[in-house]
XYZ file of C-alpha atoms in Angstrom:
747
model
C -0.034 -16.315 54.274
C 1.624 -14.849 51.156
C 3.381 -17.185 48.783
C 6.787 -15.596 48.118
C 8.266 -18.449 46.132
C 10.534 -17.462 43.239
C 10.161 -19.733 40.253
C 13.391 -20.004 38.292
C 12.974 -20.484 34.568
C 15.041 -20.237 31.379
C 14.851 -16.665 30.050
C 14.989 -17.722 26.407
C 12.035 -20.103 26.904
C 9.912 -17.366 28.488
C 10.772 -14.953 25.662
C 10.037 -17.568 23.011
C 6.650 -18.485 24.508
C 5.706 -14.834 25.001
C 6.657 -13.929 21.452
C 4.755 -16.872 19.974
C 1.678 -15.879 22.010
C 2.014 -12.302 20.792
C 2.502 -13.402 17.184
C -0.553 -15.648 17.238
C -2.624 -12.877 18.802
C -1.672 -10.486 16.008
C -2.243 -13.130 13.323
C -5.622 -14.358 14.538
C -7.110 -11.314 16.261
C -5.748 -8.334 14.348
C -4.068 -8.549 10.965
C -5.568 -11.384 8.907
C -9.120 -11.758 7.542
C -11.359 -14.784 8.120
C -11.961 -16.794 4.949
C -15.679 -17.113 5.802
C -16.635 -13.419 5.835
C -13.441 -11.887 4.410
C -13.208 -9.426 7.311
C -10.565 -8.598 9.881
C -11.793 -8.336 13.497
C -11.728 -4.519 13.466
C -13.875 -4.419 10.301
C -16.312 -7.015 11.642
C -16.693 -5.196 14.941
C -17.206 -1.815 13.284
C -19.969 -3.151 10.999
C -21.656 -5.022 13.862
C -21.555 -1.944 16.082
C -23.187 0.159 13.344
C -25.853 -2.538 12.984
C -26.443 -2.516 16.736
C -26.645 1.283 16.802
C -29.253 1.143 14.043
C -27.215 3.181 11.550
C -28.904 1.521 8.562
C -28.774 2.539 4.903
C -32.278 4.070 5.116
C -31.600 5.985 8.339
C -29.735 9.299 8.838
C -25.925 9.399 8.907
C -24.233 9.395 12.317
C -20.926 10.968 13.327
C -17.936 8.690 12.725
C -16.633 9.616 16.185
C -19.773 8.059 17.732
C -19.260 4.833 15.801
C -15.542 4.685 16.609
C -16.062 5.427 20.301
C -18.830 2.845 20.661
C -16.815 0.181 18.825
C -13.722 0.857 20.948
C -15.669 0.832 24.224
C -17.592 -2.345 23.469
C -15.573 -4.549 21.147
C -12.162 -3.294 19.961
C -9.970 -1.791 22.717
C -6.971 -1.125 20.454
C -7.168 2.611 19.842
C -9.483 4.827 17.840
C -7.129 5.388 14.894
C -7.204 1.738 13.772
C -11.022 1.667 13.936
C -11.441 4.931 12.044
C -8.897 3.872 9.430
C -10.809 0.620 8.878
C -14.082 2.565 8.618
C -12.564 4.971 6.081
C -11.113 2.195 3.895
C -14.453 0.321 3.882
C -16.078 3.463 2.445
C -13.508 4.231 -0.300
C -14.694 3.054 -3.703
C -11.193 3.381 -5.160
C -9.829 0.832 -2.664
C -12.794 -1.527 -2.330
C -14.653 -3.087 -5.236
C -17.712 -3.256 -2.978
C -17.755 -0.432 -0.380
C -19.460 -1.604 2.833
C -19.949 1.812 4.444
C -21.630 4.892 3.004
C -19.403 7.824 3.998
C -20.627 11.398 4.146
C -17.959 14.102 4.166
C -14.274 14.075 3.320
C -13.192 10.433 3.285
C -9.933 11.052 1.386
C -9.215 10.641 -2.297
C -7.326 8.489 -4.752
C -4.333 10.865 -4.727
C -3.525 10.050 -1.103
C -5.168 12.927 0.769
C -6.365 11.549 4.104
C -9.900 11.632 5.461
C -11.047 14.483 7.681
C -11.005 13.934 11.439
C -13.694 11.575 12.702
C -15.513 14.427 14.444
C -16.289 15.969 11.042
C -17.309 12.936 8.981
C -20.492 10.870 9.114
C -21.327 7.343 8.020
C -23.992 4.678 7.732
C -24.175 1.133 6.395
C -24.455 0.485 2.680
C -27.594 -1.376 1.622
C -25.674 -4.471 0.482
C -23.866 -4.622 3.841
C -27.177 -4.742 5.640
C -28.738 -7.258 3.266
C -25.800 -9.567 2.534
C -23.621 -9.232 5.649
C -25.861 -8.588 8.675
C -29.455 -9.510 7.817
C -29.619 -12.937 9.488
C -27.854 -12.144 12.764
C -31.179 -12.406 14.632
C -31.691 -16.008 13.485
C -28.875 -17.639 15.511
C -26.827 -18.343 12.361
C -23.389 -17.656 13.904
C -21.835 -18.103 17.321
C -21.636 -15.106 19.629
C -18.608 -14.794 21.898
C -17.886 -12.574 24.922
C -16.137 -9.276 24.223
C -12.792 -8.312 25.818
C -14.278 -7.597 29.271
C -17.218 -10.030 29.021
C -19.815 -7.274 29.364
C -21.082 -7.627 25.782
C -21.375 -10.368 23.183
C -20.134 -10.089 19.612
C -20.395 -12.383 16.560
C -17.331 -14.534 15.919
C -18.026 -14.127 12.200
C -20.649 -12.277 10.147
C -23.176 -14.335 8.119
C -21.943 -12.994 4.773
C -23.807 -14.412 1.782
C -21.022 -13.862 -0.796
C -17.276 -14.712 -0.905
C -16.287 -11.256 0.369
C -12.613 -12.247 0.713
C -12.384 -12.411 -3.083
C -14.740 -9.519 -3.860
C -13.075 -6.906 -1.658
C -9.654 -8.516 -1.243
C -7.528 -7.768 1.783
C -4.117 -6.480 2.812
C -2.491 -6.962 6.202
C 0.884 -7.418 7.838
C 1.050 -9.830 10.770
C 4.121 -11.228 12.548
C 6.198 -13.309 10.163
C 3.499 -13.313 7.489
C 1.434 -10.961 5.365
C -1.683 -11.205 3.239
C -2.316 -9.507 -0.086
C -5.522 -10.523 -1.870
C -6.657 -8.515 -4.915
C -10.327 -7.483 -5.307
C -12.541 -9.264 -7.840
C -15.763 -8.594 -9.723
C -18.920 -9.366 -7.699
C -20.876 -10.896 -10.590
C -17.937 -13.108 -11.669
C -17.324 -14.373 -8.129
C -21.035 -15.209 -7.704
C -21.063 -17.078 -11.039
C -17.969 -19.053 -10.002
C -19.544 -19.836 -6.614
C -22.692 -21.155 -8.308
C -20.570 -23.252 -10.686
C -18.737 -24.776 -7.714
C -22.014 -25.545 -5.927
C -23.306 -27.367 -8.995
C -20.048 -29.347 -9.406
C -17.694 -29.564 -6.438
C -15.109 -31.373 -8.587
C -14.709 -28.317 -10.802
C -11.066 -27.373 -11.477
C -9.406 -24.005 -10.992
C -9.027 -23.689 -14.762
C -12.796 -24.207 -15.166
C -13.513 -21.662 -12.414
C -11.438 -19.186 -14.398
C -14.071 -19.277 -17.140
C -16.050 -17.129 -14.726
C -13.247 -15.289 -12.893
C -10.768 -14.117 -15.537
C -8.609 -12.381 -12.953
C -8.707 -9.545 -10.422
C -10.973 -6.555 -11.011
C -9.331 -3.519 -9.460
C -11.521 -0.488 -8.673
C -8.934 1.702 -10.448
C -9.198 -0.349 -13.656
C -5.904 -0.803 -15.454
C -4.666 -3.745 -17.488
C -3.323 -7.079 -16.184
C -0.706 -8.082 -18.753
C 0.277 -11.588 -17.602
C -2.938 -13.563 -18.096
C -0.966 -16.791 -18.592
C 0.344 -16.585 -15.015
C -3.137 -16.296 -13.482
C -3.824 -20.048 -13.385
C -0.689 -20.703 -11.345
C -1.488 -17.771 -9.022
C -5.042 -19.024 -8.440
C -3.922 -22.613 -7.889
C -1.120 -21.825 -5.418
C -2.554 -18.676 -3.834
C 0.607 -16.674 -4.473
C 2.435 -15.002 -7.325
C 2.891 -11.675 -9.056
C 0.347 -9.810 -11.140
C 1.793 -7.340 -13.648
C -0.359 -4.223 -13.931
C -0.328 -1.353 -16.400
C -2.216 1.900 -16.519
C -4.509 2.615 -19.442
C -2.993 5.115 -21.883
C -4.933 6.820 -24.662
C -3.552 8.947 -27.508
C -5.246 12.244 -28.322
C -4.421 14.731 -31.050
C -3.731 18.248 -29.781
C -3.427 21.667 -31.413
C -0.529 22.397 -33.728
C -0.058 18.770 -34.737
C 1.102 17.791 -31.257
C 0.160 14.566 -29.527
C -1.202 14.127 -26.004
C -0.733 10.933 -24.020
C -3.687 10.687 -21.613
C -3.577 8.262 -18.683
C -7.189 7.437 -17.777
C -6.611 4.442 -15.512
C -3.733 3.704 -13.162
C -2.366 0.511 -11.593
C -4.006 -0.294 -8.237
C -0.564 -0.014 -6.601
C -0.264 3.631 -7.674
C -3.170 4.994 -5.620
C -2.217 7.451 -2.918
C 1.124 9.243 -2.790
C 2.423 7.225 -5.743
C 0.402 9.379 -8.167
C 2.443 12.403 -7.077
C 5.624 10.328 -7.338
C 4.647 9.286 -10.865
C 4.274 12.943 -11.912
C 7.688 13.711 -10.378
C 9.244 10.719 -12.153
C 7.881 11.893 -15.522
C 9.176 15.428 -14.862
C 12.537 13.925 -13.881
C 12.762 12.137 -17.246
C 12.688 15.547 -18.911
C 15.035 17.212 -16.429
C 17.677 14.492 -16.714
C 17.327 14.552 -20.521
C 16.274 10.893 -20.683
C 13.719 12.223 -23.147
C 13.211 15.522 -24.905
C 9.709 14.633 -26.111
C 7.812 16.135 -23.148
C 6.381 19.616 -23.625
C 4.133 19.715 -20.541
C 2.478 17.452 -17.968
C -0.773 18.225 -16.140
C -2.897 16.297 -13.663
C -6.520 16.909 -14.642
C -7.942 14.193 -12.361
C -11.266 14.913 -10.654
C -14.182 13.095 -9.045
C -15.081 11.832 -12.527
C -11.827 9.870 -12.673
C -8.112 9.882 -13.398
C -6.854 12.070 -16.252
C -3.117 12.755 -16.452
C -2.151 14.527 -19.677
C 1.399 14.463 -21.068
C 1.855 16.831 -24.020
C 4.490 15.630 -26.509
C 6.476 17.299 -29.286
C 5.284 17.014 -32.882
C 7.943 14.539 -33.984
C 7.848 12.391 -30.814
C 7.873 8.598 -31.144
C 4.662 8.049 -29.148
C 4.914 4.262 -28.855
C 8.527 4.409 -27.724
C 7.684 7.133 -25.192
C 4.782 5.063 -23.846
C 7.105 2.078 -23.388
C 9.580 4.343 -21.599
C 6.837 5.265 -19.110
C 6.176 1.561 -18.510
C 9.888 0.911 -17.984
C 10.973 3.990 -16.031
C 7.885 4.792 -13.899
C 5.215 2.978 -11.892
C 2.762 3.118 -14.789
C 3.658 -0.563 -15.020
C 3.898 -2.190 -11.598
C 3.666 -5.516 -9.816
C 0.962 -6.575 -7.368
C 2.261 -9.344 -5.121
C -0.471 -11.904 -4.400
C -0.450 -13.960 -1.189
C -3.949 -15.249 -0.462
C -3.443 -15.862 3.243
C -6.456 -15.966 5.554
C -7.691 -17.567 8.770
C -9.259 -20.963 8.055
C -10.515 -23.127 10.924
C -8.688 -20.929 13.402
C -5.275 -21.018 11.737
C -3.552 -19.016 8.977
C -3.470 -20.740 5.617
C -2.510 -19.774 2.070
C -5.376 -20.811 -0.178
C -6.025 -21.017 -3.885
C -9.133 -19.745 -5.658
C -11.067 -23.014 -5.396
C -10.340 -23.473 -1.689
C -11.523 -19.944 -0.859
C -14.781 -20.527 -2.758
C -15.102 -23.969 -1.161
C -14.712 -22.574 2.371
C -17.186 -19.796 1.591
C -19.764 -22.289 0.277
C -19.246 -24.574 3.284
C -19.925 -21.577 5.498
C -23.064 -20.743 3.465
C -24.418 -24.240 4.082
C -23.700 -23.941 7.825
C -25.426 -20.567 8.011
C -28.394 -21.794 5.948
C -28.764 -24.906 8.103
C -28.815 -22.853 11.309
C -31.105 -20.235 9.773
C -33.752 -22.670 8.565
C -33.552 -24.761 11.707
C -34.262 -21.580 13.678
C -37.091 -20.599 11.325
C -38.550 -24.114 11.488
C -38.613 -24.031 15.281
C -40.414 -20.679 15.203
C -42.952 -21.967 12.646
C -43.571 -25.108 14.707
C -44.223 -22.910 17.756
C -46.523 -20.756 15.640
C -48.299 -23.868 14.317
C -48.882 -25.149 17.836
C -50.431 -21.855 18.933
C -52.497 -21.500 15.742
C -53.929 -24.994 16.113
C -54.777 -24.264 19.747
C -56.572 -21.028 18.789
C -58.495 -22.717 15.953
C -59.545 -25.522 18.312
C -60.495 -22.926 20.946
C -62.699 -21.047 18.469
C -64.695 -24.237 17.934
C -65.437 -24.524 21.694
C -65.333 -20.842 22.526
C -68.571 -20.945 24.583
C -67.120 -23.653 26.846
C -63.846 -21.711 27.254
C -65.756 -18.540 28.174
C -67.728 -20.588 30.734
C -64.450 -21.921 32.200
C -62.959 -18.417 32.384
C -66.057 -16.985 34.071
C -66.214 -19.867 36.552
C -62.477 -19.825 37.503
C -61.118 -17.959 40.503
C -57.742 -17.098 38.888
C -55.639 -17.547 35.723
C -53.856 -20.622 37.118
C -57.139 -22.455 37.688
C -58.320 -21.679 34.163
C -54.961 -22.724 32.589
C -54.920 -25.991 34.590
C -58.379 -26.810 33.299
C -57.400 -26.075 29.703
C -54.182 -28.131 29.910
C -55.077 -31.028 32.247
C -58.897 -31.004 32.233
C -59.112 -30.416 36.013
C -62.473 -28.844 36.836
C -62.268 -28.673 40.644
C -63.295 -25.257 41.980
C -64.728 -24.017 38.649
C -68.413 -23.146 38.531
C -70.126 -24.504 35.400
C -73.675 -23.765 34.177
C -74.325 -27.433 33.438
C -72.938 -30.908 34.014
C -72.430 -31.308 30.265
C -70.047 -28.335 30.285
C -68.087 -29.844 33.173
C -67.795 -33.174 31.338
C -66.621 -31.444 28.162
C -64.141 -29.293 30.130
C -62.639 -32.417 31.688
C -61.788 -33.642 28.196
C -59.729 -30.555 27.226
C -55.962 -31.111 26.668
C -54.362 -27.956 25.273
C -50.560 -27.533 25.571
C -49.067 -24.925 27.888
C -48.279 -22.586 24.976
C -51.794 -23.041 23.548
C -53.400 -22.383 26.912
C -51.394 -19.169 27.417
C -52.277 -18.020 23.877
C -56.002 -18.680 24.556
C -55.856 -16.765 27.817
C -54.091 -13.851 26.058
C -56.509 -13.862 23.105
C -58.566 -10.716 22.570
C -62.290 -10.814 21.902
C -62.032 -9.258 18.414
C -60.297 -12.471 17.316
C -63.751 -14.130 17.445
C -64.922 -12.067 14.454
C -65.559 -14.305 11.456
C -62.961 -12.643 9.224
C -60.331 -12.909 11.954
C -61.022 -16.627 12.319
C -60.719 -17.000 8.543
C -57.423 -15.076 8.602
C -56.201 -17.379 11.383
C -56.997 -20.432 9.257
C -55.162 -18.903 6.241
C -52.197 -18.048 8.468
C -52.142 -21.646 9.671
C -52.080 -22.908 6.086
C -49.174 -20.544 5.337
C -47.352 -21.768 8.428
C -47.828 -25.398 7.343
C -46.432 -24.518 3.891
C -43.413 -22.869 5.507
C -42.831 -25.884 7.748
C -42.957 -28.195 4.742
C -40.527 -25.913 2.849
C -38.084 -25.555 5.756
C -38.101 -29.308 6.430
C -37.398 -29.932 2.746
C -34.488 -27.433 2.765
C -32.991 -29.045 5.874
C -33.531 -32.610 4.639
C -32.270 -32.201 1.053
C -28.913 -30.600 0.165
C -30.193 -29.804 -3.341
C -33.008 -27.704 -1.891
C -30.618 -25.822 0.388
C -28.221 -25.254 -2.531
C -31.076 -23.815 -4.595
C -32.000 -21.412 -1.780
C -28.369 -20.214 -1.542
C -28.133 -19.864 -5.349
C -31.385 -17.863 -5.411
C -29.968 -15.458 -2.826
C -26.733 -15.137 -4.814
C -28.724 -14.380 -7.985
C -30.713 -11.718 -6.147
C -27.518 -10.036 -4.888
C -25.945 -10.251 -8.348
C -28.996 -8.694 -10.047
C -29.074 -5.791 -7.583
C -25.388 -4.993 -7.139
C -23.384 -6.251 -10.134
C -21.041 -3.816 -11.896
C -19.176 -3.957 -15.180
C -15.609 -5.232 -15.043
C -13.073 -2.385 -14.921
C -9.751 -4.222 -15.256
C -8.772 -5.713 -18.592
C -7.058 -9.141 -18.499
C -4.682 -9.872 -21.363
C -1.233 -11.040 -22.366
C 1.137 -8.260 -23.377
C 4.768 -8.490 -24.326
C 7.578 -6.823 -22.438
C 7.617 -3.075 -23.011
C 10.512 -2.456 -25.387
C 12.041 0.966 -24.934
C 14.805 1.983 -27.313
C 16.844 4.734 -25.688
C 17.680 7.375 -28.257
C 21.400 7.722 -28.727
C 22.560 11.214 -27.936
C 24.813 12.731 -30.565
C 28.235 13.084 -28.953
C 29.831 16.534 -29.128
C 32.455 18.676 -27.468
C 31.161 21.228 -24.978
C 32.738 23.423 -22.284
C 32.253 22.922 -18.547
C 32.043 26.103 -16.441
C 31.992 26.265 -12.658
C 32.140 29.505 -10.695
C 33.685 30.079 -7.264
C 30.306 29.487 -5.593
C 30.102 25.927 -6.918
C 27.455 26.561 -9.615
C 28.159 24.515 -12.747
C 26.770 24.477 -16.288
C 27.827 23.627 -19.820
C 27.846 25.635 -23.056
C 28.656 24.772 -26.665
C 32.052 25.549 -28.205
C 30.950 28.549 -30.365
C 29.359 30.216 -27.323
C 32.580 29.698 -25.370
C 34.727 31.147 -28.171
C 32.553 34.285 -28.281
C 32.760 34.753 -24.494
C 36.212 33.259 -23.845
C 37.691 36.134 -21.842
C 34.646 36.515 -19.565
C 34.355 32.750 -19.127
C 37.991 32.325 -18.106
C 37.989 35.237 -15.633
C 34.585 34.653 -14.022
C 34.872 30.907 -13.445
C 37.056 28.768 -11.209
C 37.089 25.788 -13.574
C 36.829 25.964 -17.358
C 37.630 22.951 -19.526
C 36.451 21.046 -22.548
C 34.506 17.767 -22.149
C 32.093 15.434 -23.978
C 28.345 15.867 -23.444
C 28.124 12.100 -22.825
C 31.007 12.012 -20.339
C 31.566 12.548 -16.629
C 33.187 15.187 -14.444
C 35.577 14.184 -11.644
C 35.554 16.237 -8.430
C 38.498 15.693 -6.033
C 38.084 16.920 -2.436
C 40.333 17.629 0.546
C 39.056 14.474 2.287
C 40.581 12.279 -0.417
C 37.223 11.480 -2.033
C 36.435 11.431 -5.745
C 32.847 12.359 -6.688
C 31.664 11.867 -10.259
C 28.726 13.516 -11.973
C 27.238 13.051 -15.430
C 27.646 15.979 -17.806
C 24.052 15.313 -18.923
C 22.862 16.178 -15.385
C 24.145 19.741 -15.797
C 22.088 22.454 -17.511
C 23.193 23.148 -21.083
C 22.364 26.492 -22.599
C 23.189 30.149 -22.635
C 26.415 31.675 -21.325
C 24.684 33.816 -18.681
C 22.562 30.967 -17.268
C 23.208 30.468 -13.563
C 23.735 26.709 -13.537
C 23.125 24.329 -10.612
C 25.181 23.681 -7.449
C 27.338 20.597 -7.927
C 26.059 19.467 -4.500
C 22.663 18.880 -6.135
C 23.885 16.605 -8.917
C 26.621 14.647 -7.101
C 27.474 13.294 -3.659
C 29.791 16.257 -3.013
C 28.812 18.134 0.156
C 30.279 21.638 0.327
C 29.370 21.875 4.026
C 31.666 18.970 4.956
C 34.455 19.008 2.341
C 36.331 21.376 0.060
C 36.698 20.999 -3.694
C 40.403 20.770 -4.672
C 40.281 19.931 -8.368
C 37.772 19.291 -11.152
C 38.484 17.663 -14.521
C 36.842 15.721 -17.307
C 37.077 11.980 -16.756
C 37.983 11.382 -20.395
C 40.864 13.876 -20.071
C 42.182 12.181 -16.924
C 42.333 8.885 -18.819
C 45.057 10.450 -21.012
C 47.283 11.652 -18.138
C 48.604 10.831 -14.737
C 47.448 12.708 -11.609
C 49.724 14.248 -8.934
C 48.495 14.275 -5.308
C 50.006 16.390 -2.486
C 48.772 16.405 1.125
C 49.044 18.679 4.140
C 51.662 16.360 5.684
C 53.763 16.504 2.459
C 52.813 13.032 1.181
C 53.164 12.848 -2.624
C 52.285 10.336 -5.327
C 51.467 10.057 -9.016
C 48.450 7.936 -10.033
C 47.436 6.732 -13.489
C 44.339 8.737 -14.470
C 42.638 5.593 -15.777
C 42.112 4.494 -12.156
C 39.534 7.260 -11.790
C 37.350 5.968 -14.610
C 34.827 4.454 -12.195
C 31.096 3.668 -12.366
C 30.380 4.597 -8.741
C 29.322 8.111 -7.859
C 31.887 8.266 -5.003
C 35.172 6.419 -4.383
C 38.316 7.041 -2.338
C 40.829 8.803 -4.619
C 43.711 8.376 -2.177
C 44.542 7.013 1.240
C 45.383 9.544 3.966
C 47.271 9.413 7.251
C 45.372 10.337 10.422
C 44.714 14.063 10.509
C 45.981 14.570 6.961
C 44.121 16.135 4.025
C 44.693 16.741 0.333
C 45.934 20.235 -0.596
C 46.639 19.774 -4.309
C 45.523 17.544 -7.174
C 46.611 18.257 -10.769
C 46.875 16.412 -14.048
C 50.550 15.692 -14.874
C 51.035 17.295 -18.308
C 54.079 19.529 -19.021
C 55.200 20.260 -15.447
C 58.937 19.782 -14.781
C 59.359 20.956 -11.207
C 57.137 20.863 -8.113
C 57.493 23.594 -5.424
C 56.196 22.812 -1.927
C 55.544 25.811 0.341
C 55.232 25.195 4.092
C 53.354 27.311 6.589
C 56.642 28.220 8.303
C 57.972 29.788 5.069
C 60.146 26.937 3.734
C 60.218 26.271 -0.013
C 61.446 23.056 -1.631
C 61.818 22.758 -5.407
C 62.624 19.444 -7.065
C 61.864 17.495 -10.246
C 58.377 15.965 -10.579
C 60.055 12.817 -11.914
C 61.234 12.059 -8.340
C 57.624 11.387 -7.276
C 56.911 7.656 -7.688
C 53.788 6.304 -9.369
C 51.429 4.521 -6.968
C 47.927 3.060 -6.915
C 45.040 5.247 -5.766
C 44.769 3.179 -2.565
C 48.392 4.058 -1.546
C 49.447 6.819 0.852
C 52.463 7.925 -1.234
C 55.963 9.066 -0.227
C 57.203 12.028 1.822
C 58.025 15.020 -0.349
C 59.436 17.401 2.311
C 60.761 17.097 5.870
C 58.623 19.307 8.103
C 58.973 20.481 11.663
C 56.504 19.052 14.177
C 54.199 22.066 13.917
C 54.718 22.801 10.242
C 52.543 21.742 7.292
C 52.275 22.235 3.538
C 50.361 25.399 2.748
C 50.600 25.565 -1.071
C 51.891 23.558 -4.038
C 53.165 25.112 -7.309
C 54.453 23.670 -10.558
C 56.898 25.192 -13.049
C 58.651 24.400 -16.323
C 62.354 24.711 -16.985
C 63.437 28.065 -18.449
C 59.922 29.475 -18.121
C 59.656 32.383 -15.723
C 56.866 32.076 -13.158
C 56.372 34.156 -10.018
C 53.909 34.226 -7.118
C 53.048 37.028 -4.663
C 54.760 36.255 -1.355
C 54.605 38.776 1.460
C 55.462 42.202 0.063
C 57.250 40.905 -3.010
C 57.032 38.699 -6.071
C 58.815 35.379 -5.648
C 60.261 33.834 -8.826
C 59.774 30.066 -8.514
C 62.622 29.052 -10.856
C 65.141 31.050 -8.744
C 64.490 28.808 -5.725
C 67.420 26.448 -5.322
C 66.738 23.076 -6.978
C 66.844 20.345 -4.353
C 65.902 16.720 -3.891
C 62.670 15.139 -2.695
C 62.447 14.695 1.088
C 64.688 17.697 1.709
C 64.029 20.443 4.232
C 63.942 23.231 1.636
C 65.103 26.840 2.020
C 63.676 29.537 4.254
C 62.370 32.547 2.303
C 61.707 35.849 4.030
C 58.500 37.691 3.124
C 60.153 41.137 2.726
């Protein structure tokens, strides 16, 4: 009978438990490395699968797709992309101080280009991976656990002989936590490990005699050496990194700045961003020292060349690069790893301590396994030696026995019933035999050539070697000093074979001091055409081309090269842009769209008025809207630091139709769509704040709206084209603000 009971439970409790289970699964089984072997599960499974497939360093390469597919099918059912990505990273010498996989084909590069698809690339294990990570798996040194569907068994950890967590570092984002461990130099880590084994009370400061700091595969310079002790004691902190910059003399007395090493954080797309940032410094006129920049990097290494002007202040320019680009960057350290089944942030000494503890466990299991095998071998060897001494009797037993069982029983228990002997003496001697089961089976399996004199001598020598091994293994297992020496010997062997020179320099360097060159302030002229392209020219150029400049451009006014331009739009917004962001040069230069150098968007709003911010500070500004709302605002309110602010407040459905600086205007003339004109004194418009709506300037019909706004001076004739005639503005009857105005016919 089906059980259809519905169990009621609190939704929040179910969600909380489910999320905690999910978080722990990600933390333990996906994102964080184990402190013992320094590997995440996907890395461990990929290496073990390659070992199982026999893709050794001295065998041919195999397709990456084969490795990925086998790993996914047997051990890691989380998608091929994560496995292939792990495989690729373990082969990249610019990401790992000690690559674990030997990649063949396009495995990406330091500039961020990705690896080729897995069907094109090939891989095999590196020699050190085989010797220092996987070599003892056949000696029962680690526990094997069932895979995801319990059809295979996989190691819970690899028997790594070095503190790989420090050597290769690790990066991973889990749920609610992340790890970021920098790579270190193999030789230094091994020396520190040996020092710890010789004195377990050693301090972190003393360990740092051997490990000065991280050793990034990209080199670079760590500039906060004094902070390293605190980082290594707590397991967290910030490492300040700089690229290595060299100065080369170029032709014509020029100087080249050559970047030969980059911060570890710059690898990938950040190299391209760095080049763009340097180019931007020239474009925005932060510096005028740059002549050219080229990326000459190749397989031989990084080489970014910045060509400078003859009179450039090289040291100041170098400091500007440190300040304004990622040539100086921060590497956040958080040495978080799985220790005893739980995530823990560990310092340098604790990581080495856990690694050494693991080495002792592995060594104990290894030599216990080897001892058992040698004891078995000893037992068999002794049986064979003993059998050689009574070989005639054994042959007589074998010839007189009916089957193998009868012969084995005689050899083990001395039972002679049913066996035909040539003499009574042989039967008596056979009754005294007492070989073990293993010895008896070995005797029965022995081939006749083993009775040759040299073979017997070899057997005796082999037995002596076995006894020496047993004595050695028992000594290693009985005395911690002996086991420590074995581990140290293995570490020395790995160091001698695989050590590399340190690449990263560790030092203390002061803050990069960049003195920004003061730009000489001067008057220039701002030009903007009807298409929204803006530029600036110097005063003499403007004077020579005054007529063309005034007729061809929508806005022409004088400004300071260090100032800002204010752009007022129909939506009531004020956008500011720096004059320095505009191209300065020849009169016929095209300029740049103001959309590109400000927040103004010509697709969504219309430019109503442009003026120099310094000029607005001297005047007041008159606003007029479609619904005839008017106000005067002090121009100083528009001297703002933000790139965009609200210049005025608008009623629903309203928009700005006119913005002008209040200079010599006496009268304002509002023209409505229906043909009404209202002229009154500008003085009637009250001064308000920029956040105010203003006052009504003209009474409009329900469907009417302001179409145009004009200004005039007393006794100065001014006319506009209206319909088929010229309309003189000063002849319009002078009224009062908030009047209806007069209707003017168009013909």
